[in-house]
JSON list of C-alpha atoms in Angstrom, two decimals:
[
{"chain": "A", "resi": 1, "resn": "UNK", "atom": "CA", "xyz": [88.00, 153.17, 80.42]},
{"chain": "A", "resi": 2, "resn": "UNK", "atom": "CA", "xyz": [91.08, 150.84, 80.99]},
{"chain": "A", "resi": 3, "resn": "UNK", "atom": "CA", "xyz": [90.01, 149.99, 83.75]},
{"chain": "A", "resi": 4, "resn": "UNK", "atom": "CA", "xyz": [86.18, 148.82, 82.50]},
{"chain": "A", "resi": 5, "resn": "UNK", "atom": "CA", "xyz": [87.85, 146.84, 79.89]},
{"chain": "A", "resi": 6, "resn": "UNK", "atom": "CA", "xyz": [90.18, 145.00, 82.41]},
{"chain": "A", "resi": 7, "resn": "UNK", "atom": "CA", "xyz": [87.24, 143.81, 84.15]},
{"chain": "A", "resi": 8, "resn": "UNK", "atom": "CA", "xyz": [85.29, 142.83, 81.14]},
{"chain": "A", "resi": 9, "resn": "UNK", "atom": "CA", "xyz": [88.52, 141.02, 80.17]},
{"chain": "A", "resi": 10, "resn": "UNK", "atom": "CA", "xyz": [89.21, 139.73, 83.79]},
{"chain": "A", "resi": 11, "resn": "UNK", "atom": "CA", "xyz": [85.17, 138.58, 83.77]},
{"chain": "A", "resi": 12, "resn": "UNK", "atom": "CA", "xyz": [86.11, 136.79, 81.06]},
{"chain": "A", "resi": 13, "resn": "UNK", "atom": "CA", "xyz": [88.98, 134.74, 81.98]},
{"chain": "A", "resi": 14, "resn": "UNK", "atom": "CA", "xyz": [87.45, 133.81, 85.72]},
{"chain": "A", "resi": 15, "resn": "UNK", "atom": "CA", "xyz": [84.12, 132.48, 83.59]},
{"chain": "A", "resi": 16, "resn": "UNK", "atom": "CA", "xyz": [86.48, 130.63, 81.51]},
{"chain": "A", "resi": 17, "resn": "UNK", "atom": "CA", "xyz": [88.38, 128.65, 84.22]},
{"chain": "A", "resi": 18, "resn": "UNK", "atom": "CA", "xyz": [84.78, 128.25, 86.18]},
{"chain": "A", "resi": 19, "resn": "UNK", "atom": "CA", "xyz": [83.09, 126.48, 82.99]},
{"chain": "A", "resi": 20, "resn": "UNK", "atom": "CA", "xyz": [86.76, 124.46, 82.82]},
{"chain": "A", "resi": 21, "resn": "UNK", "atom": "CA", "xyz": [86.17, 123.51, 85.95]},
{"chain": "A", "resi": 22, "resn": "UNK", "atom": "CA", "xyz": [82.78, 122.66, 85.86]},
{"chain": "A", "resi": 23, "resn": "UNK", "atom": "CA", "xyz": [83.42, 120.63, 82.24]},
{"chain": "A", "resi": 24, "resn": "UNK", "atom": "CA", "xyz": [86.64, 119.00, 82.97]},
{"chain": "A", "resi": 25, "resn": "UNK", "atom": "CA", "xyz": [86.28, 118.51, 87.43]},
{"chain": "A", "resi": 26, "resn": "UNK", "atom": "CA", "xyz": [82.88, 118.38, 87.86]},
{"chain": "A", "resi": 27, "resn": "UNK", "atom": "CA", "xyz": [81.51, 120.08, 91.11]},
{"chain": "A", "resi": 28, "resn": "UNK", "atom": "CA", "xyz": [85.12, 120.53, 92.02]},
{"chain": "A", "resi": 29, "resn": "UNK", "atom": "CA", "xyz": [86.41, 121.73, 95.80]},
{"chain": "A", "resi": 30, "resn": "UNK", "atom": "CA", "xyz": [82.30, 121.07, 96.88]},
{"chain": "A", "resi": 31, "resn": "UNK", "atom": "CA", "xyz": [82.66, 120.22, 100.57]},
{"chain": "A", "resi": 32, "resn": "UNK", "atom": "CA", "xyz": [79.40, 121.47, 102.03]},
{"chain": "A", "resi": 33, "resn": "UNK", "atom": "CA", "xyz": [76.52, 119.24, 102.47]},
{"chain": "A", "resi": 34, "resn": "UNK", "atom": "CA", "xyz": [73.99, 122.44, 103.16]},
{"chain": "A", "resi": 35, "resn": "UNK", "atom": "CA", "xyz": [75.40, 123.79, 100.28]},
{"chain": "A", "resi": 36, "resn": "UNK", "atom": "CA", "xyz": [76.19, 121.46, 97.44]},
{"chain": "A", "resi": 37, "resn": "UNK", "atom": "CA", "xyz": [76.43, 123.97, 94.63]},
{"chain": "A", "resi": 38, "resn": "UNK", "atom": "CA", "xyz": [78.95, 126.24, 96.61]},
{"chain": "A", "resi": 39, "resn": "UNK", "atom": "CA", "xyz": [81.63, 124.40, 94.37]},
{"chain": "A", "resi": 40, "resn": "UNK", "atom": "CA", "xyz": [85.18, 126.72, 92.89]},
{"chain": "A", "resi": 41, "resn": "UNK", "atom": "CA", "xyz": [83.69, 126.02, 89.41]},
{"chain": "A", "resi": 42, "resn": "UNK", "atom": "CA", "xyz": [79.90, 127.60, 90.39]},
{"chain": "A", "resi": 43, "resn": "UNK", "atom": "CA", "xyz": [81.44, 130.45, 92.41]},
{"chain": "A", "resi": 44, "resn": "UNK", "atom": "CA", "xyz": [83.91, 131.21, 89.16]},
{"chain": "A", "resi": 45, "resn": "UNK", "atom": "CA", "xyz": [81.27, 131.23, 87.05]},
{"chain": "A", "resi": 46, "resn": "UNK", "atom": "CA", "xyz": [79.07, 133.77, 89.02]},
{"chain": "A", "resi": 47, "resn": "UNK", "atom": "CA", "xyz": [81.97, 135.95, 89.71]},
{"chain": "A", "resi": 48, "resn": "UNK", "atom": "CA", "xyz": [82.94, 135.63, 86.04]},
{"chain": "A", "resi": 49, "resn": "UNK", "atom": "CA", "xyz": [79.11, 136.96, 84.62]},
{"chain": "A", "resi": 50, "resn": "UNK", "atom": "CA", "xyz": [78.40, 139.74, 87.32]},
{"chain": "A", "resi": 51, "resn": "UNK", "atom": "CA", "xyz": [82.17, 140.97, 86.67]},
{"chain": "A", "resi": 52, "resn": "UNK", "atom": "CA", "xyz": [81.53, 140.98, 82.83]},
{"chain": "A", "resi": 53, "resn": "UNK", "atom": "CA", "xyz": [78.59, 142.56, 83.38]},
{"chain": "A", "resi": 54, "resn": "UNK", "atom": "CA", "xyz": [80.09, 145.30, 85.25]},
{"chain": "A", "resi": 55, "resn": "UNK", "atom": "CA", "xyz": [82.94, 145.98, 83.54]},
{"chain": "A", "resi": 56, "resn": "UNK", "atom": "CA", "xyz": [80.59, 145.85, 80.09]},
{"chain": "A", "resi": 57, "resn": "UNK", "atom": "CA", "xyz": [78.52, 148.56, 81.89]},
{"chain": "A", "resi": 58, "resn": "UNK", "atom": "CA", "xyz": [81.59, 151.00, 82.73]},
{"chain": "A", "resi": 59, "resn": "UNK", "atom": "CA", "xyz": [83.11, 150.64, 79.25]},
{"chain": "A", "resi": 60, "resn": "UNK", "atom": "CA", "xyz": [79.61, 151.62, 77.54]},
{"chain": "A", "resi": 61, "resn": "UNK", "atom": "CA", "xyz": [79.52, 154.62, 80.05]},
{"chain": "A", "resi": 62, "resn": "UNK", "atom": "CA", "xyz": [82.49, 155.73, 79.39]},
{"chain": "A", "resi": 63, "resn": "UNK", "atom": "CA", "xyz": [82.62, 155.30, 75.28]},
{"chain": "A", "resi": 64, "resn": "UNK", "atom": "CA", "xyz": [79.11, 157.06, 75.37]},
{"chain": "A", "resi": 65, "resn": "UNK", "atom": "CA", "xyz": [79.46, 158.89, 78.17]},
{"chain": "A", "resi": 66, "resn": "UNK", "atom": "CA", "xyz": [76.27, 158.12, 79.17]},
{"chain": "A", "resi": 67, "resn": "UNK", "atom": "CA", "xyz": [75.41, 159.26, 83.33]},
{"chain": "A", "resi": 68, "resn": "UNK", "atom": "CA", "xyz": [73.30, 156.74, 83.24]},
{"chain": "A", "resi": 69, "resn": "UNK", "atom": "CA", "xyz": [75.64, 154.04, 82.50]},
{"chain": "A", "resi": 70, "resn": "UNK", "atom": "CA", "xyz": [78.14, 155.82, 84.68]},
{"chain": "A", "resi": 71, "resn": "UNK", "atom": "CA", "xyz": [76.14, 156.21, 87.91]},
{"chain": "A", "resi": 72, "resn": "UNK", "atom": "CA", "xyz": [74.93, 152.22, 87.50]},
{"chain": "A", "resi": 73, "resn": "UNK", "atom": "CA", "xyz": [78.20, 151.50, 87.20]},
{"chain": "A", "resi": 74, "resn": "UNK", "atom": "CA", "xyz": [79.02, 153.62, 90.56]},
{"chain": "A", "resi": 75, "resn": "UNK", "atom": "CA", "xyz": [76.16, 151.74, 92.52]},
{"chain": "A", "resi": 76, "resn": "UNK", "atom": "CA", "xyz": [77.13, 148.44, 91.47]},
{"chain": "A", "resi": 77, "resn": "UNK", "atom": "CA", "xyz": [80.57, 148.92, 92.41]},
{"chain": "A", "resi": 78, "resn": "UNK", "atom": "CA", "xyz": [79.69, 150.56, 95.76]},
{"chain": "A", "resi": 79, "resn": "UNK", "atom": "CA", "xyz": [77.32, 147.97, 96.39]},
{"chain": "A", "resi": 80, "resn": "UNK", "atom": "CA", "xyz": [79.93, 145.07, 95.81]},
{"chain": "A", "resi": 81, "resn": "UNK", "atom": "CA", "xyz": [82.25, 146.99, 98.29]},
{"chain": "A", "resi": 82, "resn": "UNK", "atom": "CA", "xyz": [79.45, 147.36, 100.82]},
{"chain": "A", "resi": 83, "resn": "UNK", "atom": "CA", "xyz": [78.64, 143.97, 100.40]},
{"chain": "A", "resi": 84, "resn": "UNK", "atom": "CA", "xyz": [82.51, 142.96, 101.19]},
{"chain": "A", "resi": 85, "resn": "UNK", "atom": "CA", "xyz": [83.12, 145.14, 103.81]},
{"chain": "A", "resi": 86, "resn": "UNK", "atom": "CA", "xyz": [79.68, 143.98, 105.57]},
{"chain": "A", "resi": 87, "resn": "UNK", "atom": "CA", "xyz": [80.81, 139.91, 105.32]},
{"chain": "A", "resi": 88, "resn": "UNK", "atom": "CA", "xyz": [84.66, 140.72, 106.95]},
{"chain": "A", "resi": 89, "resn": "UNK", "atom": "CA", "xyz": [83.02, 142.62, 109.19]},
{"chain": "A", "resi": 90, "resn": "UNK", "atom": "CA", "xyz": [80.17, 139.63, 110.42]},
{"chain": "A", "resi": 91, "resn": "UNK", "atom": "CA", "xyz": [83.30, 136.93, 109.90]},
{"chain": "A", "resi": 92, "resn": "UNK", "atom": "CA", "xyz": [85.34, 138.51, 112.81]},
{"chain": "A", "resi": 93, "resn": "UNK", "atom": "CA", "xyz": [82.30, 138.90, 114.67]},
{"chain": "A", "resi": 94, "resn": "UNK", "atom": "CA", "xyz": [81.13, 135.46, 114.87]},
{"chain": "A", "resi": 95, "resn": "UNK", "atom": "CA", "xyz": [84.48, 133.94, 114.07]},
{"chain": "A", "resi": 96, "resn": "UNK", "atom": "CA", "xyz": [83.46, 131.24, 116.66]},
{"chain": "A", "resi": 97, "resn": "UNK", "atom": "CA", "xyz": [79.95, 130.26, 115.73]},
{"chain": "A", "resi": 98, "resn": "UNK", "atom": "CA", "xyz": [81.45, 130.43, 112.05]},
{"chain": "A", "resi": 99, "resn": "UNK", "atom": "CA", "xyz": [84.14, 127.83, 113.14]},
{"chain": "A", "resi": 100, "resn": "UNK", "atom": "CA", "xyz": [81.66, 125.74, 114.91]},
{"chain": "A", "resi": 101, "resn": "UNK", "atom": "CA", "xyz": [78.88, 125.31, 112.08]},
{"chain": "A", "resi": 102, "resn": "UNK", "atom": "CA", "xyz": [81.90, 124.97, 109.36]},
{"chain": "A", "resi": 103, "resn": "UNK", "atom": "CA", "xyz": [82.88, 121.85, 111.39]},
{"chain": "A", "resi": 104, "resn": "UNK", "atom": "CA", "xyz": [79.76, 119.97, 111.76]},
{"chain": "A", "resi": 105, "resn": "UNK", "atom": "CA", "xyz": [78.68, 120.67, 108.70]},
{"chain": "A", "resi": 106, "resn": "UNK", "atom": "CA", "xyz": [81.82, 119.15, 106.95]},
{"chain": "A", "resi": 107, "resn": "UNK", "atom": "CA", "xyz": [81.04, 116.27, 109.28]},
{"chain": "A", "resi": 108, "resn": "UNK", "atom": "CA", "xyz": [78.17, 115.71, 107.41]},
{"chain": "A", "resi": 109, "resn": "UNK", "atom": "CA", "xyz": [79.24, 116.28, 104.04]},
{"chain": "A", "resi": 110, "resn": "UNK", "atom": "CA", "xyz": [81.57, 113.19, 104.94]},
{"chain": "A", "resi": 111, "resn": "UNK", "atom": "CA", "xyz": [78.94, 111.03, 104.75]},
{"chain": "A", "resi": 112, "resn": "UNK", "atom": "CA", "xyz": [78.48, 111.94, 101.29]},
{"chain": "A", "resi": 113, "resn": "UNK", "atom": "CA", "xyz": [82.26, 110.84, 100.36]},
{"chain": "A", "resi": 114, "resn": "UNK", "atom": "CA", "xyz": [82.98, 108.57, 97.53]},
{"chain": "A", "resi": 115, "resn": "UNK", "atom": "CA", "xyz": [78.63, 107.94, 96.81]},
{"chain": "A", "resi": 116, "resn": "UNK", "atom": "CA", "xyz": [77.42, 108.53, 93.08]},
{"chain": "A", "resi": 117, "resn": "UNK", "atom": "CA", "xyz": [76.93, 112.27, 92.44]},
{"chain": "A", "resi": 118, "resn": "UNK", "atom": "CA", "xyz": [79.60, 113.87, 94.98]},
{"chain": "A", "resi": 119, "resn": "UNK", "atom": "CA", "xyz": [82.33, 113.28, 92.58]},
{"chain": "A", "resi": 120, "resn": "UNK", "atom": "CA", "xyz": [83.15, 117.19, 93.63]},
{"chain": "A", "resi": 121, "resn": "UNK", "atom": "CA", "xyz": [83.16, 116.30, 97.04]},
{"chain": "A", "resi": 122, "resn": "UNK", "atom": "CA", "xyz": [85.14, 113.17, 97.01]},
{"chain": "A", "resi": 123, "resn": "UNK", "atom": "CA", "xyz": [88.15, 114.86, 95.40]},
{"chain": "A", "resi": 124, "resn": "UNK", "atom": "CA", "xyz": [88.17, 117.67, 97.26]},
{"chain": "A", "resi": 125, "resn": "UNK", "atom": "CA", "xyz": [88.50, 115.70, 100.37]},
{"chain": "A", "resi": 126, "resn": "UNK", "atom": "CA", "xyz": [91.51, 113.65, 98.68]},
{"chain": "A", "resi": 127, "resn": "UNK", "atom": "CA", "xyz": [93.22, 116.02, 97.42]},
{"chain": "A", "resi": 128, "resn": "UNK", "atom": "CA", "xyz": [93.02, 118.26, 100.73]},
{"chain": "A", "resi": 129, "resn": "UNK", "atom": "CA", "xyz": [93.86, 115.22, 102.88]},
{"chain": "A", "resi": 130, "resn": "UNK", "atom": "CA", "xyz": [97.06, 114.40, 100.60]},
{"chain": "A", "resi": 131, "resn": "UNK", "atom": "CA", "xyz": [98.17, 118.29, 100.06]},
{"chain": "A", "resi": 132, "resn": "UNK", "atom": "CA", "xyz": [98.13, 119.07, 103.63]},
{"chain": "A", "resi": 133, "resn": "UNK", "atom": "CA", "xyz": [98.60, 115.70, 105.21]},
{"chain": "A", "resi": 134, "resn": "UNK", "atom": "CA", "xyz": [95.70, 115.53, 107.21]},
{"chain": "A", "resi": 135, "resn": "UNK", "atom": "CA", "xyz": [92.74, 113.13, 107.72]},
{"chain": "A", "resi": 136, "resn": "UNK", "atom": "CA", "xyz": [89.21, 113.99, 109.14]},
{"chain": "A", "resi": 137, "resn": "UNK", "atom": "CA", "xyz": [88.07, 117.24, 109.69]},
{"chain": "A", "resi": 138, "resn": "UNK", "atom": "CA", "xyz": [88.67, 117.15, 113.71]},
{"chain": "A", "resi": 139, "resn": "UNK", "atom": "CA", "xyz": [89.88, 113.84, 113.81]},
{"chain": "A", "resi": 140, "resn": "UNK", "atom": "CA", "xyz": [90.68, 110.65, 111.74]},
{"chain": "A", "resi": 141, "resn": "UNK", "atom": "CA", "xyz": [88.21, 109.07, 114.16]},
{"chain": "A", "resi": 142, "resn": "UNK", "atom": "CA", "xyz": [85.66, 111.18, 112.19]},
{"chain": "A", "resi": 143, "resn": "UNK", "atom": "CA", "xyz": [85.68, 108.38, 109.44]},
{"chain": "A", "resi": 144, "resn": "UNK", "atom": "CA", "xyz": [84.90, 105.77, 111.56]},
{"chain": "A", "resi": 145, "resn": "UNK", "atom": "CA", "xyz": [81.17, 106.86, 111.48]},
{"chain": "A", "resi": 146, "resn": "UNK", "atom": "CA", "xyz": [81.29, 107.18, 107.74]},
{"chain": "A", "resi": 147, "resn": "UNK", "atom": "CA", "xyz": [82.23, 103.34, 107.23]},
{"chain": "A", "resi": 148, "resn": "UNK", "atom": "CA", "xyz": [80.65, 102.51, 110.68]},
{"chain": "A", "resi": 149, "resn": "UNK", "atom": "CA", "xyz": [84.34, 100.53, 110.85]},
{"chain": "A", "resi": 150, "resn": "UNK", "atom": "CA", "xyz": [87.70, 101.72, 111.83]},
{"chain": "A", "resi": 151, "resn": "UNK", "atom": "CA", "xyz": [89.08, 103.01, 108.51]},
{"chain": "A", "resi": 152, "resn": "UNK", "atom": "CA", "xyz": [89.74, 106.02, 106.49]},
{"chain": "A", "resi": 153, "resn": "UNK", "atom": "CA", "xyz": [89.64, 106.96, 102.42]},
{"chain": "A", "resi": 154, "resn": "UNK", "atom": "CA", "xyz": [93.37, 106.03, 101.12]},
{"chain": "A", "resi": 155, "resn": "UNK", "atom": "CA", "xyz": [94.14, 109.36, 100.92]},
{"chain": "A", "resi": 156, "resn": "UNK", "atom": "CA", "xyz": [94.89, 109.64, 104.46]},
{"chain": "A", "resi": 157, "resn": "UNK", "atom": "CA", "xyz": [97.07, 106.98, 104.54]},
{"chain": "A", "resi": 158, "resn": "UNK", "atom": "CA", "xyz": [101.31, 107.86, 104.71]},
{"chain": "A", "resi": 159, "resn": "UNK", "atom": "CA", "xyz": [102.01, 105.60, 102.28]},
{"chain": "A", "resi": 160, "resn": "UNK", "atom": "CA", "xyz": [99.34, 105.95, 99.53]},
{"chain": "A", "resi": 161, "resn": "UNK", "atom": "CA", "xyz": [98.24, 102.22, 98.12]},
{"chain": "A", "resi": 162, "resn": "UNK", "atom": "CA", "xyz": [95.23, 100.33, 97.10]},
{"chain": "A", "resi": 163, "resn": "UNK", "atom": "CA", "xyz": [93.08, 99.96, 100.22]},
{"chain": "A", "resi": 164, "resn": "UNK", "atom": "CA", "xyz": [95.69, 100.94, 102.39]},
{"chain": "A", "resi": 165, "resn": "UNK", "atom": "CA", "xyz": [92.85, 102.83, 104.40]},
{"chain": "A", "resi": 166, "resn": "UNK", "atom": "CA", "xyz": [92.24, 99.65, 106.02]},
{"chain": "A", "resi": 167, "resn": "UNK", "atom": "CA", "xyz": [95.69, 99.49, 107.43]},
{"chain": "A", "resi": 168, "resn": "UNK", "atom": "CA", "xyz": [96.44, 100.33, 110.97]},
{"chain": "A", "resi": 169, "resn": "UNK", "atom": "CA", "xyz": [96.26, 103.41, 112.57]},
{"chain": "A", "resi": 170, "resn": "UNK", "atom": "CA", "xyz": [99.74, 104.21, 112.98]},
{"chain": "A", "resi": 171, "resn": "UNK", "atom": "CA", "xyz": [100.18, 103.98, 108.37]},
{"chain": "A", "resi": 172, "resn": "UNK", "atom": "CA", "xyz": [97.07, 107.12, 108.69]},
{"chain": "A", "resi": 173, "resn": "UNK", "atom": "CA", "xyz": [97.89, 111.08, 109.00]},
{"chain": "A", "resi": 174, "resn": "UNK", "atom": "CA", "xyz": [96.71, 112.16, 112.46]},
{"chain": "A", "resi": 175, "resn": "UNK", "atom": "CA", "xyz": [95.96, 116.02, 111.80]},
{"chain": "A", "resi": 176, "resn": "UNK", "atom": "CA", "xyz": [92.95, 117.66, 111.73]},
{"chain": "A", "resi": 177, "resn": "UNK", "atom": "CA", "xyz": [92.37, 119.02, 108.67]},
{"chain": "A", "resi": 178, "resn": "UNK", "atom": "CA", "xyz": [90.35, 121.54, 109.75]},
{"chain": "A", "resi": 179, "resn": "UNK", "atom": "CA", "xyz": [93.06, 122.84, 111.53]},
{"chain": "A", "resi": 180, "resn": "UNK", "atom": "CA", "xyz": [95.75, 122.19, 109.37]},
{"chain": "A", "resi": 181, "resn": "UNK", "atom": "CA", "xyz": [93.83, 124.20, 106.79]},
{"chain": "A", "resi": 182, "resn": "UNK", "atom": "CA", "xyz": [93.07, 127.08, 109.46]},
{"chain": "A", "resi": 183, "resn": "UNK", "atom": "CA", "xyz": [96.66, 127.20, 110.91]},
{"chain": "A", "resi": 184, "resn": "UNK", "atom": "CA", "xyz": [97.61, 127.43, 106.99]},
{"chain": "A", "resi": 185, "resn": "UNK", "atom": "CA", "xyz": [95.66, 130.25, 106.15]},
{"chain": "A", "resi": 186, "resn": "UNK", "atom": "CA", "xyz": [96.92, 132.04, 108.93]},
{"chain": "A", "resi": 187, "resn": "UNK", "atom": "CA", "xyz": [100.55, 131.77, 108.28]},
{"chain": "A", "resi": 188, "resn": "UNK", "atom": "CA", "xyz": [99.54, 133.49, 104.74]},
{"chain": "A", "resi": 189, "resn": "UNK", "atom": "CA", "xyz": [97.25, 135.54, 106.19]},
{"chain": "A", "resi": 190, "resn": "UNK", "atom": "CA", "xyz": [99.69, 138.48, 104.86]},
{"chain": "A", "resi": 191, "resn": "UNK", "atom": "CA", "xyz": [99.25, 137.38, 101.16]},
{"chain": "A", "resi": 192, "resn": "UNK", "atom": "CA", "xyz": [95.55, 137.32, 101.79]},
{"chain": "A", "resi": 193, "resn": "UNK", "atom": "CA", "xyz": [95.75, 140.78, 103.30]},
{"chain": "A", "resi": 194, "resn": "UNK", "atom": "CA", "xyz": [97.72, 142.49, 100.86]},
{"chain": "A", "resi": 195, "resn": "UNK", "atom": "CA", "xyz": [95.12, 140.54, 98.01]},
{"chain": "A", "resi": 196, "resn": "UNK", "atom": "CA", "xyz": [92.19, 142.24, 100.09]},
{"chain": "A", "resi": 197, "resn": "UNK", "atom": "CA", "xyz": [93.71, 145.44, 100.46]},
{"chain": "A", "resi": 198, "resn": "UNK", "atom": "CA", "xyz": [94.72, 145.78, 96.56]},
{"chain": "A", "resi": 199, "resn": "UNK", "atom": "CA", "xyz": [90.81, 144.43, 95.53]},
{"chain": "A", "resi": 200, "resn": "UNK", "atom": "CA", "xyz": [89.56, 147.23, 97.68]},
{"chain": "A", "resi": 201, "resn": "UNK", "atom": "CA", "xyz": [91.71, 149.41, 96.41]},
{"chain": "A", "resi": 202, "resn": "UNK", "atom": "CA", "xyz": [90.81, 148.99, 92.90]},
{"chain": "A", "resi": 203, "resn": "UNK", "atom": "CA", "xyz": [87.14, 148.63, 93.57]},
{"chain": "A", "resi": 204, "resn": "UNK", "atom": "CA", "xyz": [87.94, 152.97, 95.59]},
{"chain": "A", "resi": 205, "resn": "UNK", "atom": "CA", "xyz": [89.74, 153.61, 91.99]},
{"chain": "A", "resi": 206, "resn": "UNK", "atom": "CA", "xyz": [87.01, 152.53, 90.04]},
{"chain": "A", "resi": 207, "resn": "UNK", "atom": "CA", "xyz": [84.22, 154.63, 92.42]},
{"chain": "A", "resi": 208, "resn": "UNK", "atom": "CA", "xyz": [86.43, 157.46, 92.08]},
{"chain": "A", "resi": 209, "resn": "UNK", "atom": "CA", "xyz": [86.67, 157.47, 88.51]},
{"chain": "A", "resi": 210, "resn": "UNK", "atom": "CA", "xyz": [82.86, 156.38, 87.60]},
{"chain": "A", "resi": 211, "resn": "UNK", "atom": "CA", "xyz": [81.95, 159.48, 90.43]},
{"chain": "A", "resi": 212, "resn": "UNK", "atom": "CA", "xyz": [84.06, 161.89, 88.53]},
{"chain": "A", "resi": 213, "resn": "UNK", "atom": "CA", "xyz": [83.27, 160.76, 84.96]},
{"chain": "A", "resi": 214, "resn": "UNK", "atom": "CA", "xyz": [79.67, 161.12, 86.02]},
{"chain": "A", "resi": 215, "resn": "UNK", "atom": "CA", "xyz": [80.32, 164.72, 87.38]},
{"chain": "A", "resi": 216, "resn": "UNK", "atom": "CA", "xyz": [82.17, 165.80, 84.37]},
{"chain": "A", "resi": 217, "resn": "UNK", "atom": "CA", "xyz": [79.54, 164.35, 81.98]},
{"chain": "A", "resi": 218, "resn": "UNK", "atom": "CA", "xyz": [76.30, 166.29, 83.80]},
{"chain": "A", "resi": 219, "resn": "UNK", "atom": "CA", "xyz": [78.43, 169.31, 84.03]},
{"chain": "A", "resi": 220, "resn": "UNK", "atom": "CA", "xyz": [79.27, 169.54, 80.25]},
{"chain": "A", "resi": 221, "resn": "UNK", "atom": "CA", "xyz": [75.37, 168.61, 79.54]},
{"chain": "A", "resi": 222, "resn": "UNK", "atom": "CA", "xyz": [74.97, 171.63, 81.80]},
{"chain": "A", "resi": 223, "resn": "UNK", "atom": "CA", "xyz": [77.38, 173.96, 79.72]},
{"chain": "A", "resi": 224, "resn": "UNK", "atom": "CA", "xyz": [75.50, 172.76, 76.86]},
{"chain": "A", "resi": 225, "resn": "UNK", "atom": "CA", "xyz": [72.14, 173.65, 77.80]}
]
């Protein structure tokens, strides 16, 4: 049952920093133009409900004890793992397809930089160009179709200042961010790991449990009848 009321608690708190997001950053981290509303503050808030849900599911199974409760609290669960499982699985399969639509299609979402209604989009892009000292996704050249002139946002600029974008070249960072971003993940690939590994262990825990609450439950109805 601790572990039910975690999640409802958990559900709670991701929901919370999703509809912050949404309130306070608008479409925040949005960098997809195929996909507008895959945003941090949408994806928190979905995660937030289906994990409140859930965990509000378990915790009425197991106060009641219901098998019903129980087992739809099983399926969910395994269905959530399946579901995980499944998507690593497809990622290292088409790792390279993956990498090749990602880039074109933030190509395109470039175009939607800094116009009314990407507000999500616009700070993403500065704040990832800044952070990881980067401009472009393969190239700074990629801006140059954007502005259909040879300059980039400010935020790619060494030195940040007011229209400094229009500068030179050689005042711009010259990474990819793409790259960057990828090589970055990488080198804390281990941190993701271990993350992964513990989520999937928790999500066996709570399978385990739900599995032999349920079993204990429709024996004892048994002994009863």
């Amino acid at each position: 049952m601790a572990r039910e009321f975690a999640n409802e608690l958990g559900g709670c708190g991701i929901l919370g920093v999703g509809i912050w997001l949404a309130v306070t950053q608008g479409n925040f981290a949005t960098l997809s133009s195929s996909f507008p509303s895959l945003s941090a503050a949408n994806l928190l808030i979905v995660t937030g409900t289906f994990v409140m849900i859930i965990g509000f599911v378990g915790c009425i199974g197991a106060i009641k004890e219901n098998k019903g409760l129980l087992l739809s609290f099983f399926i969910m669960l395994l269905i959530i793992f399946l579901l995980e499982l499944t998507i690593v699985i497809l990622f290292f399969v088409y790792t390279d397809k993956i990498d090749k639509y990602a880039q074109q299609d933030l190509k395109k979402g470039l175009h939607l930089y800094g116009t009314d209604g990407n507000i999500g989009l616009t700070n993403a892009w500065s704040i990832i160009q800044t952070d990881f000292r980067c401009c472009g996704v393969s190239n700074y050249t990629d801006w140059f179709e954007v502005y259909n002139t040879t300059r980039v946002p400010d935020s790619c600029c060494l030195e940040f200042s007011e229209n400094c974008g229009l500068h030179s070249p050689g005042t711009w960072w010259k990474a990819p961010c793409y790259e960057t971003v990828k090589i970055w993940l990488q080198e804390n690939l281990l941190a993701v790991g271990i993350f992964a590994l513990c989520t999937a262990l928790v999500q066996i825990l709570g399978l385990t449990f739900a599995m032999t609450m349920y079993c204990q439950v429709v024996k004892a109805d048994t002994y009863c009848a």
